[in-house]
mmCIF file of C-alpha atoms in Angstrom:
data_model
loop_
_atom_site.group_PDB
_atom_site.id
_atom_site.type_symbol
_atom_site.label_atom_id
_atom_site.label_comp_id
_atom_site.label_asym_id
_atom_site.label_seq_id
_atom_site.Cartn_x
_atom_site.Cartn_y
_atom_site.Cartn_z
ATOM 1 C CA UNK A 1 131.341 142.264 108.002
ATOM 2 C CA UNK A 2 129.342 139.280 106.634
ATOM 3 C CA UNK A 3 132.414 137.512 105.233
ATOM 4 C CA UNK A 4 133.298 134.708 107.658
ATOM 5 C CA UNK A 5 136.124 132.374 106.599
ATOM 6 C CA UNK A 6 136.740 129.001 108.248
ATOM 7 C CA UNK A 7 140.339 128.438 109.367
ATOM 8 C CA UNK A 8 140.318 124.636 109.193
ATOM 9 C CA UNK A 9 138.988 121.856 107.040
ATOM 10 C CA UNK A 10 137.013 119.026 108.583
ATOM 11 C CA UNK A 11 139.890 116.648 107.768
ATOM 12 C CA UNK A 12 142.364 118.852 109.659
ATOM 13 C CA UNK A 13 140.235 118.919 112.783
ATOM 14 C CA UNK A 14 139.426 115.197 112.609
ATOM 15 C CA UNK A 15 143.144 114.407 112.364
ATOM 16 C CA UNK A 16 143.766 116.616 115.412
ATOM 17 C CA UNK A 17 141.121 114.884 117.529
ATOM 18 C CA UNK A 18 141.974 111.450 116.069
ATOM 19 C CA UNK A 19 138.596 110.747 114.482
ATOM 20 C CA UNK A 20 138.423 108.715 111.276
ATOM 21 C CA UNK A 21 134.707 108.046 110.789
ATOM 22 C CA UNK A 22 132.091 110.371 109.289
ATOM 23 C CA UNK A 23 129.477 109.983 112.023
ATOM 24 C CA UNK A 24 130.147 113.409 113.530
ATOM 25 C CA UNK A 25 130.950 115.383 110.372
ATOM 26 C CA UNK A 26 128.051 117.813 110.910
ATOM 27 C CA UNK A 27 129.183 118.548 114.468
ATOM 28 C CA UNK A 28 132.810 118.852 113.318
ATOM 29 C CA UNK A 29 131.864 121.452 110.697
ATOM 30 C CA UNK A 30 129.782 123.352 113.258
ATOM 31 C CA UNK A 31 132.670 123.347 115.749
ATOM 32 C CA UNK A 32 135.065 124.703 113.104
ATOM 33 C CA UNK A 33 132.681 127.558 112.284
ATOM 34 C CA UNK A 34 132.133 128.385 115.958
ATOM 35 C CA UNK A 35 135.862 128.230 116.744
ATOM 36 C CA UNK A 36 136.774 130.407 113.762
ATOM 37 C CA UNK A 37 134.319 133.074 114.907
ATOM 38 C CA UNK A 38 135.592 132.790 118.491
ATOM 39 C CA UNK A 39 139.107 133.458 117.180
ATOM 40 C CA UNK A 40 137.820 136.501 115.272
ATOM 41 C CA UNK A 41 136.026 137.808 118.358
ATOM 42 C CA UNK A 42 139.061 137.349 120.597
ATOM 43 C CA UNK A 43 141.476 138.958 118.129
ATOM 44 C CA UNK A 44 139.029 141.860 117.630
ATOM 45 C CA UNK A 45 138.689 142.317 121.416
ATOM 46 C CA UNK A 46 134.959 141.729 121.168
ATOM 47 C CA UNK A 47 134.295 144.547 118.701
ATOM 48 C CA UNK A 48 131.259 144.008 116.461
ATOM 49 C CA UNK A 49 131.554 143.409 113.610
ATOM 50 C CA UNK A 50 134.919 141.679 114.021
ATOM 51 C CA UNK A 51 137.711 143.792 112.532
ATOM 52 C CA UNK A 52 140.267 140.992 112.357
ATOM 53 C CA UNK A 53 139.680 137.899 110.236
ATOM 54 C CA UNK A 54 142.376 135.663 108.817
ATOM 55 C CA UNK A 55 141.003 134.729 105.400
ATOM 56 C CA UNK A 56 141.129 136.786 102.216
ATOM 57 C CA UNK A 57 138.378 137.921 99.868
ATOM 58 C CA UNK A 58 138.553 136.436 96.372
ATOM 59 C CA UNK A 59 138.397 139.753 94.481
ATOM 60 C CA UNK A 60 138.921 143.453 95.242
ATOM 61 C CA UNK A 61 136.050 144.825 97.319
ATOM 62 C CA UNK A 62 135.149 148.475 98.020
ATOM 63 C CA UNK A 63 134.844 149.494 101.679
ATOM 64 C CA UNK A 64 134.171 152.936 103.142
ATOM 65 C CA UNK A 65 136.069 154.464 106.045
ATOM 66 C CA UNK A 66 136.318 157.732 107.948
ATOM 67 C CA UNK A 67 139.642 159.576 107.779
ATOM 68 C CA UNK A 68 140.947 161.195 110.951
ATOM 69 C CA UNK A 69 143.563 163.940 111.320
ATOM 70 C CA UNK A 70 146.901 162.937 112.769
ATOM 71 C CA UNK A 71 149.543 165.641 112.665
ATOM 72 C CA UNK A 72 149.668 167.050 109.139
ATOM 73 C CA UNK A 73 148.098 163.981 107.538
ATOM 74 C CA UNK A 74 144.733 162.316 107.202
ATOM 75 C CA UNK A 75 144.941 158.731 108.457
ATOM 76 C CA UNK A 76 142.438 155.964 107.762
ATOM 77 C CA UNK A 77 142.170 152.850 109.906
ATOM 78 C CA UNK A 78 141.481 150.073 107.391
ATOM 79 C CA UNK A 79 140.702 146.371 107.584
ATOM 80 C CA UNK A 80 143.663 143.996 107.419
ATOM 81 C CA UNK A 81 145.397 144.190 104.039
ATOM 82 C CA UNK A 82 148.334 142.165 102.688
ATOM 83 C CA UNK A 83 147.749 142.209 98.910
ATOM 84 C CA UNK A 84 147.847 145.490 96.971
ATOM 85 C CA UNK A 85 146.491 143.904 93.777
ATOM 86 C CA UNK A 86 143.655 146.133 92.576
ATOM 87 C CA UNK A 87 144.154 148.619 95.417
ATOM 88 C CA UNK A 88 142.515 151.999 94.825
ATOM 89 C CA UNK A 89 141.788 154.878 97.189
ATOM 90 C CA UNK A 90 139.212 157.596 96.563
ATOM 91 C CA UNK A 91 137.638 160.572 98.316
ATOM 92 C CA UNK A 92 134.467 162.338 97.193
ATOM 93 C CA UNK A 93 136.603 164.767 95.169
ATOM 94 C CA UNK A 94 138.413 162.042 93.240
ATOM 95 C CA UNK A 95 141.146 159.396 93.334
ATOM 96 C CA UNK A 96 143.914 159.580 95.928
ATOM 97 C CA UNK A 97 147.193 158.287 94.519
ATOM 98 C CA UNK A 98 149.665 159.609 97.081
ATOM 99 C CA UNK A 99 149.463 157.635 100.324
ATOM 100 C CA UNK A 100 151.425 155.298 102.577
ATOM 101 C CA UNK A 101 150.342 151.988 104.032
ATOM 102 C CA UNK A 102 151.379 151.350 107.616
ATOM 103 C CA UNK A 103 152.967 149.827 109.613
ATOM 104 C CA UNK A 104 155.785 150.390 107.135
ATOM 105 C CA UNK A 105 157.494 147.111 108.044
ATOM 106 C CA UNK A 106 154.316 145.005 107.903
ATOM 107 C CA UNK A 107 155.086 143.219 104.630
ATOM 108 C CA UNK A 108 158.614 142.300 105.720
ATOM 109 C CA UNK A 109 157.238 140.797 108.932
ATOM 110 C CA UNK A 110 154.425 138.890 107.237
ATOM 111 C CA UNK A 111 151.808 141.068 108.917
ATOM 112 C CA UNK A 112 148.949 143.121 107.429
ATOM 113 C CA UNK A 113 148.778 146.840 106.865
ATOM 114 C CA UNK A 114 146.125 148.340 109.129
ATOM 115 C CA UNK A 115 146.291 152.078 108.318
ATOM 116 C CA UNK A 116 146.493 154.293 105.261
ATOM 117 C CA UNK A 117 148.026 157.772 105.543
ATOM 118 C CA UNK A 118 147.216 160.301 102.830
ATOM 119 C CA UNK A 119 150.285 162.239 101.704
ATOM 120 C CA UNK A 120 150.070 165.961 102.544
ATOM 121 C CA UNK A 121 151.131 166.695 98.939
ATOM 122 C CA UNK A 122 148.159 164.834 97.479
ATOM 123 C CA UNK A 123 145.926 167.173 95.489
ATOM 124 C CA UNK A 124 142.927 165.150 96.660
ATOM 125 C CA UNK A 125 142.267 165.065 100.403
ATOM 126 C CA UNK A 126 139.359 163.693 102.448
ATOM 127 C CA UNK A 127 136.625 166.314 102.651
ATOM 128 C CA UNK A 128 132.998 166.714 103.622
ATOM 129 C CA UNK A 129 131.192 166.203 106.886
ATOM 130 C CA UNK A 130 132.190 162.528 107.174
ATOM 131 C CA UNK A 131 135.697 162.798 105.639
ATOM 132 C CA UNK A 132 134.850 159.591 103.856
ATOM 133 C CA UNK A 133 137.439 157.526 101.994
ATOM 134 C CA UNK A 134 136.602 154.515 99.828
ATOM 135 C CA UNK A 135 139.307 151.866 99.606
ATOM 136 C CA UNK A 136 139.038 148.989 97.158
ATOM 137 C CA UNK A 137 141.318 146.033 97.823
ATOM 138 C CA UNK A 138 141.654 142.279 98.343
ATOM 139 C CA UNK A 139 141.096 142.425 102.077
ATOM 140 C CA UNK A 140 142.459 139.930 104.533
ATOM 141 C CA UNK A 141 145.490 137.767 105.172
ATOM 142 C CA UNK A 142 147.200 136.039 102.240
ATOM 143 C CA UNK A 143 147.419 132.851 104.344
ATOM 144 C CA UNK A 144 146.064 131.779 107.710
ATOM 145 C CA UNK A 145 149.000 131.816 110.172
ATOM 146 C CA UNK A 146 149.954 128.368 111.468
ATOM 147 C CA UNK A 147 149.481 129.519 115.064
ATOM 148 C CA UNK A 148 145.943 130.704 114.272
ATOM 149 C CA UNK A 149 145.129 127.344 112.680
ATOM 150 C CA UNK A 150 146.453 125.510 115.735
ATOM 151 C CA UNK A 151 144.492 127.778 118.072
ATOM 152 C CA UNK A 152 141.336 127.089 116.050
ATOM 153 C CA UNK A 153 141.945 123.340 116.291
ATOM 154 C CA UNK A 154 142.228 123.557 120.060
ATOM 155 C CA UNK A 155 139.142 125.753 120.427
ATOM 156 C CA UNK A 156 137.089 123.584 118.080
ATOM 157 C CA UNK A 157 138.066 120.440 119.980
ATOM 158 C CA UNK A 158 136.876 122.113 123.168
ATOM 159 C CA UNK A 159 133.519 122.911 121.582
ATOM 160 C CA UNK A 160 133.155 119.267 120.566
ATOM 161 C CA UNK A 161 133.994 118.151 124.115
ATOM 162 C CA UNK A 162 131.197 120.408 125.363
ATOM 163 C CA UNK A 163 128.638 117.863 124.095
ATOM 164 C CA UNK A 164 129.766 115.436 126.784
ATOM 165 C CA UNK A 165 129.909 118.032 129.569
ATOM 166 C CA UNK A 166 126.440 119.628 129.790
ATOM 167 C CA UNK A 167 127.298 121.367 133.057
ATOM 168 C CA UNK A 168 130.444 122.962 131.670
ATOM 169 C CA UNK A 169 132.918 120.589 133.339
ATOM 170 C CA UNK A 170 134.891 117.907 131.523
ATOM 171 C CA UNK A 171 137.078 115.201 133.002
ATOM 172 C CA UNK A 172 137.072 113.704 136.495
ATOM 173 C CA UNK A 173 137.953 115.506 139.741
ATOM 174 C CA UNK A 174 138.854 112.130 141.261
ATOM 175 C CA UNK A 175 141.511 111.601 138.614
ATOM 176 C CA UNK A 176 142.724 115.186 138.666
ATOM 177 C CA UNK A 177 141.618 115.799 135.081
ATOM 178 C CA UNK A 178 138.729 118.152 135.747
ATOM 179 C CA UNK A 179 138.513 121.015 133.237
ATOM 180 C CA UNK A 180 135.950 123.782 133.435
ATOM 181 C CA UNK A 181 134.798 124.863 129.972
ATOM 182 C CA UNK A 182 134.674 128.642 130.275
ATOM 183 C CA UNK A 183 132.559 131.010 128.204
ATOM 184 C CA UNK A 184 135.669 132.728 126.831
ATOM 185 C CA UNK A 185 138.259 131.079 124.594
ATOM 186 C CA UNK A 186 140.445 128.380 126.083
ATOM 187 C CA UNK A 187 143.305 129.956 128.129
ATOM 188 C CA UNK A 188 145.908 128.251 125.923
ATOM 189 C CA UNK A 189 144.125 129.590 122.835
ATOM 190 C CA UNK A 190 144.280 133.102 124.299
ATOM 191 C CA UNK A 191 148.042 132.738 124.825
ATOM 192 C CA UNK A 192 148.531 131.487 121.267
ATOM 193 C CA UNK A 193 146.501 134.356 119.808
ATOM 194 C CA UNK A 194 148.051 137.134 121.876
ATOM 195 C CA UNK A 195 150.403 138.319 119.066
ATOM 196 C CA UNK A 196 147.445 138.476 116.664
ATOM 197 C CA UNK A 197 145.047 140.621 118.707
ATOM 198 C CA UNK A 198 144.210 143.840 116.883
ATOM 199 C CA UNK A 199 144.389 146.709 119.322
ATOM 200 C CA UNK A 200 141.861 149.526 119.262
ATOM 201 C CA UNK A 201 143.267 152.597 117.517
ATOM 202 C CA UNK A 202 143.666 155.516 119.878
ATOM 203 C CA UNK A 203 144.377 158.910 118.395
ATOM 204 C CA UNK A 204 147.165 160.724 120.118
#
């Protein structure tokens, strides 16, 4: 998806790395963008396009999905959704008004809904070769989780440090501070993001 929210402001990252001047503002902004996309990629398990992003679109947006049978219901894996304002669901035959958003306890836990299950009693069901369903909603998270912001700060600071370590190693081995800058996200970032990784849906 082309929408690509940044999870920090330049001031937030500069406060984290204790920078007060404006000399590196271009690099700071670039590091924030790169770190935000690295967070998306990690939490989407490398799927392209990323199917987990922590911002929210400004207005309801129509997106098309393929419904899959699960038991007696058609189930649609949707993008992250926390706001039902303007939510509509439609199949080629018309509007679907009987459905459930799951996980059922998502809202209570401050987490997004990731699936939509069409009620078996709905007079409109997904049909056609593609079983296409169009869902219009304000996609995304209503707020960036604090842990995600902190993970982005750490990853962005590592990207900035990369300028001074052209061979991928920062620090000094003599002083015991050597740090290899790996191609994947920082190990501490991966630990912080573990609860936010969106797992691939497996039908069963």
